């Protein structure tokens, strides 16, 4: 599954390959350069963090925690799960929004 590959990515190039961005090598290098020099203008959306096998030693986990690509805005969506609880306990989020009104089976 794609989500397992995402957690094994070691860098942006591998994430681009997994997401199958249709970029030639020159476009990919230009995008990476633009992102790295202007991280504050980009957001990485990790939708459904609870739906996959979270690898806490991965590049993506380090990005979510702000250990890599510092300055990149990261948006995480998830149902309550241990990985998100761990991030909250460690103060990884500037903002934590909890949606109320869903039943446990949702």
Coordinates of N, CA and C in Angstrom, one line a residue:
X1 N 0.8 -1.2 0.0 CA 0.0 0.0 0.0 C 0.9 1.2 0.0
X2 N 0.3 2.3 -0.5 CA 1.0 3.6 -0.6 C 1.4 4.1 0.7
X3 N 0.6 4.0 1.7 CA 0.9 4.6 3.0 C 2.1 3.9 3.7
X4 N 2.4 2.7 3.4 CA 3.6 2.0 3.9 C 4.8 2.6 3.2
X5 N 4.7 2.9 2.0 CA 5.8 3.4 1.2 C 6.1 4.9 1.7
X6 N 5.1 5.6 2.0 CA 5.3 7.0 2.5 C 6.1 7.0 3.8
X7 N 5.9 6.1 4.7 CA 6.6 6.0 5.9 C 8.0 5.6 5.7
X8 N 8.3 4.9 4.6 CA 9.7 4.5 4.4 C 10.5 5.5 3.6
X9 N 9.9 6.6 3.1 CA 10.6 7.6 2.4 C 11.7 8.2 3.3
X10 N 12.9 8.4 2.7 CA 14.0 9.0 3.4 C 14.2 10.5 3.1
X11 N 13.5 11.0 2.1 CA 13.7 12.4 1.7 C 12.5 12.9 0.8
X12 N 12.6 14.1 0.4 CA 11.5 14.7 -0.5 C 11.5 14.0 -1.8
X13 N 12.6 13.6 -2.4 CA 12.6 12.9 -3.7 C 11.8 11.7 -3.6
X14 N 12.0 10.9 -2.6 CA 11.3 9.6 -2.4 C 9.8 9.9 -2.2
X15 N 9.4 10.9 -1.4 CA 8.0 11.3 -1.3 C 7.4 11.7 -2.6
X16 N 8.1 12.4 -3.4 CA 7.6 12.8 -4.8 C 7.4 11.5 -5.6
X17 N 8.3 10.6 -5.6 CA 8.2 9.4 -6.3 C 7.0 8.6 -5.9
X18 N 6.7 8.5 -4.6 CA 5.6 7.7 -4.1 C 4.3 8.4 -4.5
X19 N 4.2 9.7 -4.5 CA 3.0 10.4 -4.8 C 2.9 10.5 -6.3
X20 N 3.8 10.0 -7.1 CA 3.8 10.0 -8.5 C 3.5 11.3 -9.2
X21 N 4.3 12.3 -8.7 CA 4.2 13.6 -9.3 C 4.7 13.5 -10.7
X22 N 4.0 14.1 -11.7 CA 4.5 14.0 -13.0 C 5.4 15.1 -13.4
X23 N 6.6 15.0 -12.8 CA 7.6 16.0 -13.0 C 8.9 15.4 -13.7
X24 N 9.5 16.2 -14.6 CA 10.8 15.7 -15.1 C 11.8 16.1 -14.1
X25 N 13.0 15.6 -14.2 CA 14.1 15.8 -13.2 C 14.3 17.3 -13.0
X26 N 14.3 18.1 -14.0 CA 14.6 19.6 -13.8 C 13.4 20.2 -13.0
X27 N 12.2 19.9 -13.3 CA 11.1 20.4 -12.6 C 11.1 20.0 -11.1
X28 N 11.5 18.7 -10.9 CA 11.5 18.2 -9.5 C 12.6 18.9 -8.7
X29 N 13.8 19.1 -9.3 CA 14.8 19.9 -8.6 C 14.4 21.3 -8.3
X30 N 13.7 21.9 -9.3 CA 13.3 23.3 -9.1 C 12.3 23.4 -8.0
X31 N 11.3 22.4 -7.9 CA 10.3 22.4 -6.9 C 11.0 22.2 -5.5
X32 N 11.9 21.2 -5.4 CA 12.6 21.0 -4.2 C 13.3 22.2 -3.7
X33 N 14.0 22.8 -4.6 CA 14.8 24.0 -4.3 C 13.8 25.1 -3.8
X34 N 12.7 25.3 -4.5 CA 11.7 26.3 -4.1 C 11.2 26.0 -2.7
X35 N 10.8 24.8 -2.5 CA 10.3 24.4 -1.2 C 11.3 24.6 0.0
X36 N 12.5 24.1 -0.2 CA 13.5 24.2 0.9 C 13.8 25.6 1.2
X37 N 13.8 26.5 0.2 CA 14.2 27.9 0.5 C 13.0 28.8 0.9
X38 N 11.8 28.2 0.8 CA 10.6 29.0 1.1 C 9.6 28.1 1.9
X39 N 10.1 27.3 2.8 CA 9.2 26.3 3.5 C 8.0 27.0 4.2
X40 N 8.1 28.2 4.6 CA 7.0 28.9 5.3 C 5.8 29.1 4.4
X41 N 6.0 29.0 3.1 CA 4.9 29.2 2.2 C 4.3 27.9 1.7
X42 N 4.7 26.8 2.2 CA 4.2 25.5 1.9 C 3.5 24.8 3.1
X43 N 2.6 23.9 2.8 CA 2.0 23.1 3.8 C 2.0 21.6 3.3
X44 N 2.3 20.7 4.2 CA 2.2 19.3 4.0 C 1.0 18.8 4.7
X45 N 0.1 18.2 4.0 CA -1.1 17.7 4.7 C -1.0 16.2 4.8
X46 N -1.1 15.7 6.0 CA -1.0 14.3 6.4 C -2.4 13.9 6.8
X47 N -3.2 13.5 5.8 CA -4.6 13.2 6.0 C -4.8 11.7 6.4
X48 N -5.4 11.5 7.6 CA -5.7 10.2 8.0 C -4.5 9.5 8.6
X49 N -3.8 10.2 9.5 CA -2.6 9.6 10.2 C -2.9 8.3 10.9
X50 N -4.1 8.2 11.4 CA -4.5 7.0 12.1 C -4.7 5.8 11.2
X51 N -4.8 6.0 9.9 CA -5.2 4.9 9.0 C -4.0 4.1 8.5
X52 N -2.8 4.4 8.8 CA -1.6 3.7 8.4 C -0.8 3.2 9.5
X53 N 0.3 2.5 9.2 CA 1.3 2.1 10.1 C 2.3 3.2 10.3
X54 N 2.2 3.9 11.5 CA 3.1 5.0 11.7 C 4.5 4.5 12.1
X55 N 5.5 4.9 11.4 CA 6.9 4.6 11.7 C 7.5 5.8 12.3
X56 N 7.7 5.7 13.6 CA 8.3 6.8 14.4 C 9.8 7.1 14.2
X57 N 10.4 6.3 13.3 CA 11.8 6.6 13.0 C 11.9 7.1 11.6
X58 N 10.8 7.5 11.0 CA 10.9 7.8 9.5 C 11.1 9.3 9.3
X59 N 11.5 9.6 8.1 CA 11.6 11.0 7.6 C 10.3 11.8 7.8
X60 N 9.2 11.2 7.4 CA 7.9 11.9 7.5 C 7.6 12.2 9.0
X61 N 7.8 11.2 9.9 CA 7.6 11.5 11.3 C 8.4 12.6 11.8
X62 N 9.7 12.7 11.4 CA 10.5 13.8 11.8 C 10.0 15.1 11.2
X63 N 9.5 15.1 10.0 CA 8.9 16.3 9.4 C 7.7 16.8 10.3
X64 N 6.8 15.8 10.6 CA 5.6 16.1 11.4 C 6.0 16.7 12.7
X65 N 7.0 16.2 13.4 CA 7.5 16.7 14.7 C 8.3 17.9 14.6
X66 N 8.6 18.4 13.4 CA 9.4 19.6 13.2 C 10.9 19.4 13.3
X67 N 11.4 18.2 13.3 CA 12.8 17.9 13.4 C 13.5 18.0 12.1
X68 N 12.7 17.9 11.0 CA 13.3 18.1 9.6 C 12.4 19.1 8.9
X69 N 12.9 19.8 7.9 CA 12.2 20.8 7.1 C 11.5 21.8 8.0
X70 N 12.2 22.2 9.0 CA 11.7 23.2 10.0 C 11.2 24.4 9.3
X71 N 10.0 24.8 9.7 CA 9.4 26.0 9.0 C 8.2 25.6 8.1
X72 N 8.2 24.3 7.7 CA 7.2 23.8 6.9 C 5.9 23.6 7.7
X73 N 4.8 24.1 7.2 CA 3.5 24.0 7.9 C 3.0 22.6 7.7
X74 N 2.7 21.9 8.8 CA 2.2 20.5 8.6 C 0.8 20.5 9.2
X75 N -0.2 19.9 8.4 CA -1.5 19.7 8.9 C -1.8 18.2 9.0
X76 N -2.2 17.8 10.1 CA -2.5 16.4 10.4 C -3.9 16.2 10.7
X77 N -4.6 15.3 10.0 CA -5.9 14.9 10.3 C -5.9 13.4 10.8
X78 N -6.7 13.2 11.8 CA -6.7 11.8 12.3 C -7.9 11.6 13.3
X79 N -8.3 10.4 13.4 CA -9.2 10.1 14.5 C -8.2 9.9 15.7
X80 N -8.8 9.9 16.9 CA -7.9 9.7 18.1 C -7.1 8.4 17.9
X81 N -5.8 8.5 18.1 CA -4.9 7.3 18.1 C -3.7 7.5 18.9
X82 N -2.9 6.5 19.1 CA -1.7 6.6 20.0 C -0.7 7.6 19.4
X83 N -0.5 7.5 18.0 CA 0.5 8.4 17.4 C 0.2 9.8 17.6
X84 N -1.1 10.2 17.5 CA -1.5 11.6 17.6 C -1.4 12.0 19.1
X85 N -1.8 11.1 20.0 CA -1.7 11.3 21.4 C -0.2 11.6 21.8
X86 N 0.7 10.8 21.2 CA 2.1 11.0 21.5 C 2.6 12.3 21.0
X87 N 2.2 12.8 19.8 CA 2.5 14.1 19.3 C 2.0 15.2 20.2
X88 N 0.8 15.0 20.7 CA 0.2 16.1 21.6 C 1.0 16.1 22.9
X89 N 1.3 15.0 23.5 CA 2.1 14.9 24.7 C 3.4 15.6 24.6
X90 N 4.1 15.5 23.4 CA 5.4 16.0 23.2 C 5.4 17.5 22.7
X91 N 4.2 18.0 22.6 CA 4.1 19.4 22.2 C 4.4 19.7 20.7
X92 N 4.2 18.7 19.9 CA 4.6 18.8 18.5 C 3.7 19.8 17.7
X93 N 2.5 20.1 18.2 CA 1.6 21.0 17.5 C 1.5 22.4 18.1
X94 N 1.4 23.4 17.2 CA 1.1 24.7 17.7 C -0.3 24.9 18.0
X95 N -1.2 24.2 17.2 CA -2.6 24.2 17.5 C -3.1 22.8 17.4
X96 N -4.1 22.5 18.3 CA -4.7 21.2 18.3 C -6.2 21.5 18.3
X97 N -6.9 21.0 17.2 CA -8.4 21.2 17.1 C -9.0 19.9 17.2
X98 N -10.0 19.8 18.1 CA -10.7 18.5 18.2 C -12.1 18.7 17.7
X99 N -12.6 17.9 16.8 CA -14.0 18.0 16.3 C -14.8 17.1 17.2
X100 N -15.9 17.7 17.7 CA -16.8 17.0 18.5 C -18.1 16.7 17.8
X101 N -18.8 15.6 18.2 CA -20.1 15.3 17.6 C -20.1 14.0 16.8
X102 N -18.9 13.4 16.7 CA -18.9 12.2 16.0 C -19.0 11.0 17.0
X103 N -19.7 10.0 16.6 CA -19.8 8.9 17.5 C -18.6 8.0 17.4
X104 N -18.3 7.1 18.4 CA -17.1 6.3 18.4 C -17.0 5.4 17.2
X105 N -18.2 5.0 16.6 CA -18.1 4.1 15.4 C -17.7 4.9 14.1
X106 N -17.8 6.3 14.2 CA -17.5 7.1 13.0 C -16.0 7.2 12.9

